[in-house]
mmCIF file of C-alpha atoms in Angstrom:
data_model
loop_
_atom_site.group_PDB
_atom_site.id
_atom_site.type_symbol
_atom_site.label_atom_id
_atom_site.label_comp_id
_atom_site.label_asym_id
_atom_site.label_seq_id
_atom_site.Cartn_x
_atom_site.Cartn_y
_atom_site.Cartn_z
ATOM 1 C CA MET A 1 152.264 -27.738 -42.953
ATOM 2 C CA ASP A 2 152.349 -28.144 -37.851
ATOM 3 C CA SER A 3 150.638 -31.589 -36.656
ATOM 4 C CA GLU A 4 148.068 -30.753 -34.381
ATOM 5 C CA LEU A 5 149.695 -32.193 -31.735
ATOM 6 C CA LYS A 6 152.314 -28.775 -32.179
ATOM 7 C CA LEU A 7 149.555 -27.102 -32.429
ATOM 8 C CA ARG A 8 148.284 -27.252 -29.005
ATOM 9 C CA ILE A 9 151.414 -27.767 -27.793
ATOM 10 C CA SER A 10 151.900 -24.177 -29.078
ATOM 11 C CA ASP A 11 148.564 -22.093 -28.185
ATOM 12 C CA ASP A 12 149.010 -23.913 -24.741
ATOM 13 C CA THR A 13 152.284 -21.958 -24.469
ATOM 14 C CA ARG A 14 151.152 -18.723 -25.608
ATOM 15 C CA THR A 15 147.935 -19.404 -22.453
ATOM 16 C CA THR A 16 150.493 -19.735 -20.025
ATOM 17 C CA MET A 17 152.759 -16.769 -21.154
ATOM 18 C CA ARG A 18 149.316 -14.763 -20.222
ATOM 19 C CA ALA A 19 148.022 -16.597 -17.979
ATOM 20 C CA ARG A 20 152.040 -15.620 -16.485
ATOM 21 C CA ASP A 21 152.837 -19.110 -14.983
ATOM 22 C CA LYS A 22 156.974 -19.768 -14.821
ATOM 23 C CA ALA A 23 156.992 -23.361 -13.950
ATOM 24 C CA ARG A 24 154.881 -24.860 -16.582
ATOM 25 C CA LEU A 25 156.321 -22.221 -19.065
ATOM 26 C CA ALA A 26 159.906 -23.646 -18.562
ATOM 27 C CA ILE A 27 158.285 -26.948 -19.523
ATOM 28 C CA LEU A 28 156.633 -26.035 -23.230
ATOM 29 C CA ARG A 29 159.725 -24.195 -23.302
ATOM 30 C CA LEU A 30 161.591 -27.568 -23.319
ATOM 31 C CA ILE A 31 159.710 -29.457 -25.428
ATOM 32 C CA ASN A 32 159.312 -26.490 -27.787
ATOM 33 C CA ALA A 33 163.014 -26.995 -27.994
ATOM 34 C CA GLU A 34 162.904 -30.631 -28.013
ATOM 35 C CA ILE A 35 160.588 -30.813 -30.816
ATOM 36 C CA LYS A 36 162.862 -28.178 -32.999
ATOM 37 C CA GLN A 37 165.797 -30.135 -31.784
ATOM 38 C CA ALA A 38 164.267 -33.615 -33.415
ATOM 39 C CA GLU A 39 162.945 -32.141 -36.424
ATOM 40 C CA ILE A 40 166.388 -30.398 -36.558
ATOM 41 C CA ASP A 41 167.310 -33.949 -36.133
ATOM 42 C CA SER A 42 165.663 -35.470 -39.050
ATOM 43 C CA ARG A 43 166.049 -32.495 -41.800
ATOM 44 C CA LYS A 44 161.769 -32.606 -41.679
ATOM 45 C CA ALA A 45 159.170 -31.542 -39.705
ATOM 46 C CA LEU A 46 157.591 -34.232 -36.886
ATOM 47 C CA THR A 47 154.272 -36.324 -37.546
ATOM 48 C CA ASP A 48 151.945 -36.957 -34.561
ATOM 49 C CA LEU A 49 153.606 -39.736 -34.151
ATOM 50 C CA GLU A 50 157.378 -38.500 -34.487
ATOM 51 C CA LEU A 51 156.103 -35.748 -31.367
ATOM 52 C CA HIS A 52 155.194 -38.068 -29.780
ATOM 53 C CA ARG A 53 158.420 -40.518 -29.351
ATOM 54 C CA VAL A 54 159.480 -37.513 -28.915
ATOM 55 C CA LEU A 55 157.376 -36.864 -25.873
ATOM 56 C CA VAL A 56 157.092 -40.290 -24.087
ATOM 57 C CA ARG A 57 160.513 -40.145 -24.245
ATOM 58 C CA MET A 58 161.016 -36.883 -22.244
ATOM 59 C CA GLN A 59 158.819 -38.553 -19.527
ATOM 60 C CA LYS A 60 160.639 -40.801 -19.479
ATOM 61 C CA GLN A 61 163.687 -39.333 -19.035
ATOM 62 C CA ARG A 62 162.041 -37.349 -16.948
ATOM 63 C CA ALA A 63 160.532 -40.137 -14.226
ATOM 64 C CA SER A 64 164.827 -41.920 -14.024
ATOM 65 C CA SER A 65 165.760 -38.358 -12.956
ATOM 66 C CA ALA A 66 162.052 -38.448 -10.330
ATOM 67 C CA THR A 67 163.656 -41.807 -8.556
ATOM 68 C CA GLN A 68 166.816 -40.505 -8.681
ATOM 69 C CA TYR A 69 166.214 -37.901 -6.749
ATOM 70 C CA ARG A 70 164.329 -39.520 -4.093
ATOM 71 C CA ASP A 71 166.847 -42.177 -4.260
ATOM 72 C CA GLY A 72 169.319 -39.512 -3.511
ATOM 73 C CA GLY A 73 167.619 -37.638 -0.784
ATOM 74 C CA ARG A 74 166.274 -34.594 -3.126
ATOM 75 C CA PRO A 75 162.408 -35.074 -3.031
ATOM 76 C CA ASP A 76 161.704 -31.647 -3.759
ATOM 77 C CA LEU A 77 163.499 -31.752 -7.043
ATOM 78 C CA ALA A 78 161.649 -35.274 -7.177
ATOM 79 C CA THR A 79 158.717 -32.667 -7.182
ATOM 80 C CA GLN A 80 159.850 -30.665 -9.170
ATOM 81 C CA GLU A 81 160.186 -33.208 -12.294
ATOM 82 C CA GLU A 82 156.860 -35.218 -11.498
ATOM 83 C CA TYR A 83 154.631 -31.546 -12.096
ATOM 84 C CA GLU A 84 157.389 -32.004 -15.309
ATOM 85 C CA ILE A 85 156.032 -35.237 -16.242
ATOM 86 C CA GLY A 86 152.318 -33.885 -15.622
ATOM 87 C CA VAL A 87 152.467 -31.457 -17.398
ATOM 88 C CA ILE A 88 154.154 -34.164 -20.863
ATOM 89 C CA GLN A 89 151.031 -36.543 -20.261
ATOM 90 C CA GLU A 90 148.906 -33.959 -21.266
ATOM 91 C CA PHE A 91 149.769 -34.067 -24.799
ATOM 92 C CA LEU A 92 149.677 -37.545 -24.394
ATOM 93 C CA PRO A 93 146.747 -40.325 -25.665
ATOM 94 C CA LYS A 94 145.630 -42.310 -22.491
ATOM 95 C CA GLN A 95 147.485 -44.609 -22.239
ATOM 96 C CA LEU A 96 146.503 -48.164 -21.888
ATOM 97 C CA THR A 97 145.680 -49.673 -18.278
ATOM 98 C CA GLU A 98 147.382 -53.437 -17.716
ATOM 99 C CA ALA A 99 145.319 -55.332 -18.519
ATOM 100 C CA GLU A 100 143.461 -53.912 -21.163
ATOM 101 C CA VAL A 101 147.132 -54.638 -22.922
ATOM 102 C CA SER A 102 147.098 -57.875 -21.895
ATOM 103 C CA GLU A 103 143.269 -57.700 -23.422
ATOM 104 C CA ALA A 104 144.809 -57.162 -27.027
ATOM 105 C CA VAL A 105 147.794 -59.325 -26.251
ATOM 106 C CA ASP A 106 145.771 -62.516 -25.651
ATOM 107 C CA GLN A 107 143.114 -61.418 -29.093
ATOM 108 C CA VAL A 108 146.401 -60.914 -31.334
ATOM 109 C CA CYS A 109 147.583 -64.048 -30.392
ATOM 110 C CA ALA A 110 144.740 -65.824 -30.907
ATOM 111 C CA THR A 111 143.988 -64.052 -34.414
ATOM 112 C CA LEU A 112 147.290 -65.269 -35.211
ATOM 113 C CA GLN A 113 147.763 -69.033 -33.612
ATOM 114 C CA ALA A 114 151.263 -67.911 -31.602
ATOM 115 C CA ASP A 115 151.152 -70.113 -28.880
ATOM 116 C CA SER A 116 155.457 -70.328 -28.470
ATOM 117 C CA MET A 117 158.426 -68.489 -28.325
ATOM 118 C CA GLN A 118 158.558 -68.652 -31.934
ATOM 119 C CA HIS A 119 156.231 -66.691 -33.000
ATOM 120 C CA ILE A 120 157.052 -64.289 -30.642
ATOM 121 C CA GLY A 121 158.123 -61.765 -33.289
ATOM 122 C CA ARG A 122 154.817 -61.782 -35.255
ATOM 123 C CA VAL A 123 152.857 -60.921 -32.161
ATOM 124 C CA MET A 124 154.851 -57.898 -31.354
ATOM 125 C CA GLY A 125 155.420 -56.372 -34.503
ATOM 126 C CA HIS A 126 151.755 -57.082 -34.223
ATOM 127 C CA LEU A 127 150.499 -55.001 -31.742
ATOM 128 C CA THR A 128 153.240 -52.418 -32.193
ATOM 129 C CA GLN A 129 151.975 -51.500 -34.919
ATOM 130 C CA SER A 130 147.939 -51.367 -33.454
ATOM 131 C CA LEU A 131 149.026 -50.286 -29.882
ATOM 132 C CA SER A 132 152.542 -47.568 -31.290
ATOM 133 C CA GLY A 133 151.491 -44.069 -29.248
ATOM 134 C CA GLN A 134 148.858 -46.004 -26.404
ATOM 135 C CA ALA A 135 151.429 -48.018 -24.095
ATOM 136 C CA ASP A 136 154.445 -48.525 -22.937
ATOM 137 C CA MET A 137 155.966 -51.376 -25.468
ATOM 138 C CA ALA A 138 157.903 -52.273 -22.604
ATOM 139 C CA LEU A 139 155.290 -53.354 -21.106
ATOM 140 C CA VAL A 140 153.510 -55.232 -23.435
ATOM 141 C CA SER A 141 156.465 -57.474 -24.448
ATOM 142 C CA GLU A 142 157.167 -58.434 -20.809
ATOM 143 C CA ILE A 143 153.239 -59.383 -21.136
ATOM 144 C CA VAL A 144 153.457 -61.177 -24.590
ATOM 145 C CA LYS A 145 157.134 -62.948 -23.508
ATOM 146 C CA ALA A 146 154.418 -64.337 -20.561
ATOM 147 C CA ARG A 147 151.782 -64.941 -21.919
ATOM 148 C CA LEU A 148 154.779 -67.512 -25.343
ATOM 149 C CA SER A 149 156.434 -68.960 -22.758
ATOM 150 C CA THR A 150 152.873 -70.388 -20.459
ATOM 151 C CA ASN A 151 151.765 -72.590 -24.154
#
């Protein structure tokens, strides 16, 4: 059984083929190839959460490449990478802002009565479950460390 996200990507691929949008089709095919490779590696069909992780990994790779291309004086290639990031983001849920993540961290710290760095494991464990797929966990970790180190 295919996940809802995988079906959306497949439908979008077919629509893009009909529209003859070669640039978009190329990235959609790349997304499908990454998904198939992840399924082969895990030897099972991927859940939406696992598909999300694949897409986030692809997005981070392209962001890194775009930065390197800009630093290397290749804005044309950086623009292509940014276009690909845009296509990938269409299939990802809306990400929380830094303020929203900070608010969630404050709520969890209050709920767990976490007030020192000794509690970072409990706080991060709780936030990983509740914010998975909605926020960059590196940002969450940074905010948690800042919050717990000030107390």
